[in-house]
């Protein structure tokens, strides 16, 4: 009797403006408000507004039997307030239905855990505050940037008072076991919800792939797969932009979403749950042991999308090196600026392995090449350095 | 399959991508059992084109026609090379009669050649291609490597552009070396897009690379390689050089090649106060070693139908910065791209490559990987696809 847990990740980085070597020392504005407004408004029109409206309809239509979870990054919420207050209101209305759970993450959707525990904890606290002020709720569940996960991260998250954590259903860790069960993080024991990557990616990546043998994916077909699934929970975790941006409206993704709840509820063994509900319904069945960092990105499920090539490593090492100097300055604006540079997307843009998972990288990269992304970032960092010293 | 091909240049030379293309294409076609008869004019000794016989004479059949044309010189620059010393009229009676003579002689030379397809490269061979097409009643393919609008942006010669138009009109199929070029001929000559096939150029990567050549000075080297004409945008690189040198002193800019802009460029480098950081080598026959002494290659072309030189630089392991107004930018993912007029951004990128070893290494490593997928075998296969599309071969 599997429960279906939808969780949507909602995030937009604060994009950097073009900053050339000749701007160093002359200009301290690193962020491109016009571009950020453009991306936010485009995503609002194509995804956030229509999908929120659809979810609202579905929750109403099914008398509360349809439920979903969200995680919204702090920098996303910040940009909503600036550029799209109507979208923020629609998220608030969704939360008010009581059928929508919201998680915590690092405020900056950042690689903070790799900077220091201290900065990670600070960013989590910032996010907690932001979620409370923007949506009026306190989160019980934590997800780290791009589902970056290890036993140590789970332990730290438990110490911060969270009741559960999100991770990728890592095949090499699970081995013969199914991701459709609740597990305990090795060491800390905090319950871990694992993404069913096969079924999540059927929607997120393959939905409109015409040479996929299951195309076209219909709601009744997907519901029948769900009803035949083993285990306690099927965790369908994906970027929210799947609806309308990654999969355009023309692909039929909204029709799919429209019909999915009713098709699922036709199967007596299926129900929708938020993560917290699933947590109180099921008990962990075993240990999930991840001694090394992993993520949900790409085929490798490691950190290589952000920190593999020499440019990514150098850029990250240099921004990391500024931590203590930034903290010594005790200047909130400088700290905020530095942390915005820790957002994972900046490193993603420098990724050079465009091949297997390539298209996803390319679609989201507003730079011509990863080299431009690196150079722009380094120029900004050079300027920031000169302002700190 | 038997192809009658009309061209006019073969490497090693540096007046355009056409010779390199004909060499790489015919060699690869030969490897795929396509029988090519290659017809080309023979240039006067003063143009140092005596190497033609060296090139794979055993692999194809070469028919040489005596002529004095050098079509990659902009039309307003022809007075520099005009055979009879009459410099008043860039394209005088002499020039016209040369093309006519080539057309006559070339057509006569192939009168008894059998073929399934006729294939011409650029405007100068279009008249003979059209003539032979009607005589033999065989399909005509023309490859457009550049147009008069690219070579002479300030004053395109209507006589040449008319030949270009006519060749494309008469052709059964047109090949362009990039989408950039496809759009240009659709725009300039009203050619319907459906008649055009884009087949990219390639590079013989094995000819490049090797140990670094020490320049003898403790300076980083920025390399330009090409004709010094408006089309190639060397002046934009000089202006970027000025900006680079404001930040980094130990940088040397080497311009390999010659052309009518040389005096102007020398003056510009003096006016900008950077002449001691700039070297103009003039025309060089052997270019591979220039790649090996450089730290970064820049191709600032104002209008570049393809730009094989950029592939050569990448095959040499150099980080490559190319203008967005180039055909090769469509297939070179691991080159940085810049608008030719955006001197600030060009300087920023040059500085970036010189400052950050991580970036240099990644560009070089990924570029070398990328270049492996670009080879004449692929170009030849796609060209055979065009030949086969007429059936009956």
XYZ file of N, CA and C in Angstrom, chain B residues 131-261:
393
model
N 28.774 26.034 -67.383
C 29.004 25.628 -68.777
C 29.032 24.095 -68.904
N 29.810 23.480 -68.039
C 29.973 22.029 -68.112
C 28.668 21.316 -67.730
N 27.935 21.892 -66.787
C 26.644 21.313 -66.399
C 25.734 21.180 -67.620
N 25.669 22.262 -68.414
C 24.775 22.233 -69.580
C 25.324 21.340 -70.684
N 26.654 21.312 -70.834
C 27.236 20.454 -71.851
C 27.012 18.981 -71.531
N 27.274 18.635 -70.276
C 27.218 17.217 -69.896
C 25.858 16.794 -69.364
N 25.008 17.785 -69.089
C 23.688 17.510 -68.508
C 23.803 16.675 -67.221
N 24.677 17.174 -66.349
C 24.871 16.499 -65.057
C 24.567 17.500 -63.937
N 24.166 17.002 -62.768
C 23.843 17.927 -61.664
C 25.074 18.729 -61.202
N 24.808 19.982 -60.823
C 25.873 20.873 -60.374
C 25.717 21.156 -58.866
N 26.793 20.919 -58.139
C 26.836 21.275 -56.711
C 27.818 22.424 -56.570
N 27.438 23.477 -55.871
C 28.421 24.528 -55.595
C 28.598 24.656 -54.083
N 29.853 24.759 -53.672
C 30.123 25.042 -52.267
C 30.495 26.511 -52.161
N 29.800 27.219 -51.263
C 30.088 28.632 -51.052
C 30.916 28.762 -49.774
N 32.185 29.097 -49.950
C 33.083 29.241 -48.794
C 33.057 30.665 -48.268
N 32.793 31.603 -49.147
C 32.626 32.993 -48.727
C 31.979 33.713 -49.898
N 31.440 34.900 -49.618
C 30.843 35.664 -50.712
C 31.582 36.984 -50.840
N 31.296 37.649 -51.930
C 31.897 38.963 -52.165
C 31.539 39.922 -51.023
N 30.393 39.691 -50.395
C 29.982 40.567 -49.292
C 30.839 40.352 -48.041
N 31.470 39.179 -47.944
C 32.380 38.935 -46.822
C 33.771 39.470 -47.131
N 34.226 39.245 -48.345
C 35.600 39.623 -48.691
C 35.754 41.122 -48.858
N 34.732 41.771 -49.388
C 34.835 43.205 -49.665
C 33.643 43.923 -49.050
N 33.577 43.949 -47.722
C 32.378 44.491 -47.080
C 32.118 45.954 -47.440
N 33.168 46.703 -47.784
C 32.954 48.125 -48.050
C 32.441 48.376 -49.461
N 32.903 47.583 -50.403
C 32.464 47.831 -51.786
C 32.421 46.533 -52.569
N 31.407 45.721 -52.326
C 31.296 44.465 -53.067
C 31.221 44.727 -54.565
N 31.947 43.939 -55.320
C 31.998 44.108 -56.754
C 30.774 43.460 -57.398
N 29.958 44.250 -58.076
C 28.696 43.708 -58.611
C 28.921 42.617 -59.658
N 30.046 42.679 -60.356
C 30.335 41.680 -61.379
C 30.553 40.315 -60.710
N 31.321 40.329 -59.608
C 31.565 39.077 -58.888
C 30.287 38.595 -58.211
N 29.564 39.512 -57.565
C 28.359 39.051 -56.862
C 27.338 38.515 -57.865
N 27.370 39.032 -59.088
C 26.452 38.483 -60.087
C 26.838 37.041 -60.439
N 28.139 36.798 -60.575
C 28.583 35.418 -60.846
C 28.178 34.508 -59.680
N 28.328 35.019 -58.490
C 27.946 34.207 -57.319
C 26.461 33.880 -57.369
N 25.664 34.898 -57.652
C 24.215 34.670 -57.717
C 23.882 33.626 -58.789
N 24.534 33.791 -59.955
C 24.206 32.914 -61.068
C 24.589 31.454 -60.754
N 25.738 31.301 -60.127
C 26.186 29.959 -59.764
C 25.208 29.292 -58.814
N 24.733 30.061 -57.832
C 23.787 29.492 -56.864
C 22.440 29.227 -57.520
N 22.092 30.075 -58.489
C 20.833 29.897 -59.206
C 20.871 28.625 -60.045
N 21.992 28.436 -60.744
C 22.112 27.280 -61.639
C 22.358 25.970 -60.880
N 22.867 26.081 -59.687
C 23.240 24.880 -58.937
C 22.013 24.037 -58.610
N 22.206 22.724 -58.612
C 21.129 21.831 -58.183
C 21.123 21.707 -56.669
N 22.280 21.970 -56.072
C 22.386 21.909 -54.615
C 23.508 22.855 -54.192
N 23.296 23.553 -53.100
C 24.330 24.463 -52.602
C 24.808 23.954 -51.247
N 26.124 23.920 -51.087
C 26.688 23.567 -49.779
C 27.281 24.834 -49.180
N 26.970 25.115 -47.908
C 27.677 26.196 -47.221
C 28.429 25.587 -46.055
N 29.475 26.295 -45.612
C 30.338 25.733 -44.578
C 29.843 26.051 -43.170
N 28.695 26.745 -43.070
C 28.116 27.034 -41.744
C 26.689 27.542 -41.927
N 25.955 27.548 -40.837
C 24.633 28.168 -40.841
C 24.730 29.666 -41.044
N 25.809 30.222 -40.465
C 26.078 31.647 -40.634
C 26.104 31.990 -42.120
N 26.805 31.161 -42.899
C 26.939 31.370 -44.329
C 25.615 31.098 -45.032
N 24.919 30.091 -44.561
C 23.613 29.784 -45.150
C 22.680 31.004 -45.036
N 22.633 31.568 -43.830
C 21.763 32.730 -43.628
C 22.201 33.892 -44.497
N 23.521 34.046 -44.654
C 24.033 35.162 -45.456
C 23.620 35.038 -46.918
N 23.722 33.844 -47.478
C 23.363 33.773 -48.906
C 21.841 33.816 -49.085
N 21.108 33.376 -48.056
C 19.653 33.541 -48.135
C 19.305 35.025 -48.110
N 20.057 35.752 -47.290
C 19.819 37.171 -47.097
C 20.310 37.985 -48.302
N 21.536 37.717 -48.741
C 22.150 38.550 -49.784
C 21.716 38.139 -51.191
N 21.433 36.850 -51.385
C 21.178 36.377 -52.742
C 19.783 35.766 -52.916
N 18.972 35.896 -51.888
C 17.609 35.370 -51.995
C 17.551 33.884 -52.344
N 18.505 33.110 -51.875
C 18.506 31.678 -52.157
C 17.505 31.004 -51.222
N 16.626 30.144 -51.728
C 15.710 29.440 -50.817
C 16.473 28.488 -49.893
N 16.152 28.546 -48.608
C 16.888 27.756 -47.619
C 16.876 26.263 -47.921
N 15.799 25.783 -48.516
C 15.668 24.354 -48.778
C 16.662 23.833 -49.801
N 17.318 24.746 -50.508
C 18.276 24.340 -51.527
C 19.683 24.192 -50.936
N 19.820 24.574 -49.675
C 21.158 24.664 -49.075
C 21.393 23.545 -48.055
N 22.549 22.901 -48.129
C 22.967 21.940 -47.117
C 24.187 22.518 -46.398
N 24.149 22.511 -45.067
C 25.310 22.986 -44.305
C 26.228 21.804 -44.021
N 27.470 21.913 -44.466
C 28.479 20.892 -44.148
C 29.705 21.620 -43.596
N 29.996 21.369 -42.350
C 31.087 22.111 -41.705
C 32.453 21.652 -42.195
N 33.387 22.565 -42.115
C 34.781 22.241 -42.398
C 35.359 21.386 -41.280
N 36.555 20.887 -41.496
C 37.202 20.049 -40.489
C 38.669 20.432 -40.389
N 39.417 19.603 -39.701
C 40.838 19.870 -39.548
C 41.564 18.535 -39.476
N 42.761 18.512 -40.006
C 43.591 17.331 -39.850
C 44.386 17.497 -38.570
N 43.807 17.044 -37.484
C 44.355 17.365 -36.164
C 45.778 16.846 -35.973
N 46.107 15.760 -36.659
C 47.440 15.162 -36.461
C 48.581 16.089 -36.866
N 48.267 17.062 -37.724
C 49.325 17.944 -38.210
C 49.728 18.992 -37.172
N 48.956 19.075 -36.076
C 49.194 20.151 -35.119
C 49.551 19.589 -33.755
N 49.963 20.513 -32.888
C 50.344 20.088 -31.542
C 51.837 19.894 -31.444
N 52.273 19.318 -30.346
C 53.707 19.135 -30.139
C 54.208 20.060 -29.046
N 55.497 19.963 -28.775
C 56.063 20.742 -27.662
C 56.012 22.232 -27.959
N 55.990 22.959 -26.879
C 55.933 24.399 -26.999
C 57.248 24.926 -27.584
N 57.120 25.888 -28.472
C 58.307 26.539 -29.019
C 58.585 27.768 -28.165
N 59.802 27.872 -27.665
C 60.126 29.009 -26.800
C 60.382 30.233 -27.656
N 59.698 31.268 -27.351
C 59.785 32.486 -28.135
C 61.045 33.283 -27.791
N 61.693 32.910 -26.694
C 62.934 33.579 -26.327
C 62.729 34.788 -25.439
N 61.483 35.170 -25.209
C 61.209 36.306 -24.339
C 60.326 35.826 -23.196
N 60.456 36.463 -22.064
C 59.665 36.049 -20.916
C 58.301 36.737 -20.955
N 57.567 36.427 -21.993
C 56.271 37.084 -22.175
C 55.237 36.062 -22.618
N 53.990 36.329 -22.305
C 52.902 35.512 -22.820
C 52.592 35.974 -24.241
N 52.169 35.051 -25.082
C 51.967 35.378 -26.497
C 50.498 35.213 -26.892
N 49.941 36.280 -27.470
C 48.598 36.237 -28.037
C 48.756 36.211 -29.553
N 48.130 35.225 -30.191
C 48.356 35.009 -31.619
C 47.144 35.369 -32.469
N 47.448 36.100 -33.558
C 46.466 36.329 -34.629
C 47.044 35.697 -35.883
N 46.196 35.063 -36.680
C 46.712 34.433 -37.892
C 45.687 34.579 -38.998
N 46.040 35.317 -40.036
C 45.087 35.500 -41.126
C 45.477 36.659 -42.005
N 44.707 36.846 -43.076
C 44.976 37.990 -43.939
C 44.693 39.277 -43.193
N 45.480 40.298 -43.447
C 45.246 41.582 -42.784
C 44.291 42.401 -43.651
N 43.036 41.990 -43.604
C 42.003 42.693 -44.355
C 40.894 43.056 -43.382
N 40.007 43.929 -43.808
C 38.926 44.374 -42.927
C 38.135 43.190 -42.408
N 37.929 42.199 -43.275
C 37.135 41.031 -42.913
C 37.668 40.318 -41.677
N 38.985 40.341 -41.486
C 39.589 39.545 -40.418
C 39.670 40.265 -39.073
N 39.423 41.570 -39.059
C 39.263 42.292 -37.794
C 40.494 42.440 -36.925
N 41.697 42.417 -37.541
C 42.923 42.550 -36.739
C 42.938 43.859 -35.945
N 42.314 44.898 -36.502
C 42.299 46.192 -35.800
C 41.558 46.110 -34.468
N 40.527 45.256 -34.409
C 39.810 45.112 -33.136
C 40.695 44.438 -32.089
N 41.488 43.484 -32.546
C 42.391 42.824 -31.602
C 43.453 43.810 -31.102
N 43.902 44.701 -31.975
C 44.878 45.698 -31.531
C 44.282 46.607 -30.444
N 43.042 46.991 -30.637
C 42.395 47.838 -29.626
C 42.202 47.076 -28.316
N 41.909 45.790 -28.437
C 41.799 44.966 -27.224
C 43.173 44.832 -26.576
N 44.212 44.735 -27.403
C 45.577 44.593 -26.888
C 45.931 45.774 -25.998
N 45.542 46.943 -26.440
C 45.788 48.153 -25.658
C 45.211 47.978 -24.245
N 43.994 47.454 -24.174
C 43.332 47.277 -22.876
C 43.995 46.186 -22.044
N 44.399 45.136 -22.710
C 45.086 44.049 -21.999
C 46.370 44.593 -21.374
N 47.106 45.379 -22.159
C 48.407 45.872 -21.701
C 48.276 46.899 -20.574
N 47.091 47.469 -20.437
C 46.867 48.369 -19.295
C 46.882 47.585 -17.989
N 46.544 46.302 -18.071
C 46.478 45.467 -16.858
C 47.715 44.579 -16.736
N 48.105 43.970 -17.831
C 49.251 43.049 -17.827
C 50.307 43.560 -18.809
N 51.511 43.737 -18.306
C 52.554 44.318 -19.165
C 53.264 43.276 -20.041
N 53.490 42.115 -19.480
C 54.346 41.152 -20.184
C 53.584 40.296 -21.178
N 53.007 40.952 -22.136
C 52.237 40.225 -23.142
C 52.674 40.704 -24.529
N 52.840 39.745 -25.429
C 53.261 40.067 -26.795
C 52.155 39.625 -27.748
N 51.792 40.498 -28.672
C 50.762 40.172 -29.664
C 51.431 39.932 -31.008
N 51.266 38.733 -31.532
C 51.895 38.394 -32.811
C 50.831 38.268 -33.897
N 51.014 39.054 -34.958
C 50.096 39.006 -36.098
C 50.805 38.333 -37.259
N 50.361 37.136 -37.592
C 50.957 36.398 -38.706
C 50.044 36.550 -39.921
N 50.637 37.032 -41.031
C 49.844 37.209 -42.242
C 50.104 38.581 -42.827
N 49.605 38.768 -44.043
C 49.788 40.088 -44.633
C 48.513 40.483 -45.352
N 48.492 41.725 -45.861
C 47.291 42.204 -46.525
C 47.336 43.712 -46.615
N 46.338 44.269 -47.266
C 46.397 45.707 -47.544
C 46.303 46.572 -46.288
N 45.860 45.983 -45.167
C 45.743 46.792 -43.955
C 47.040 46.903 -43.166
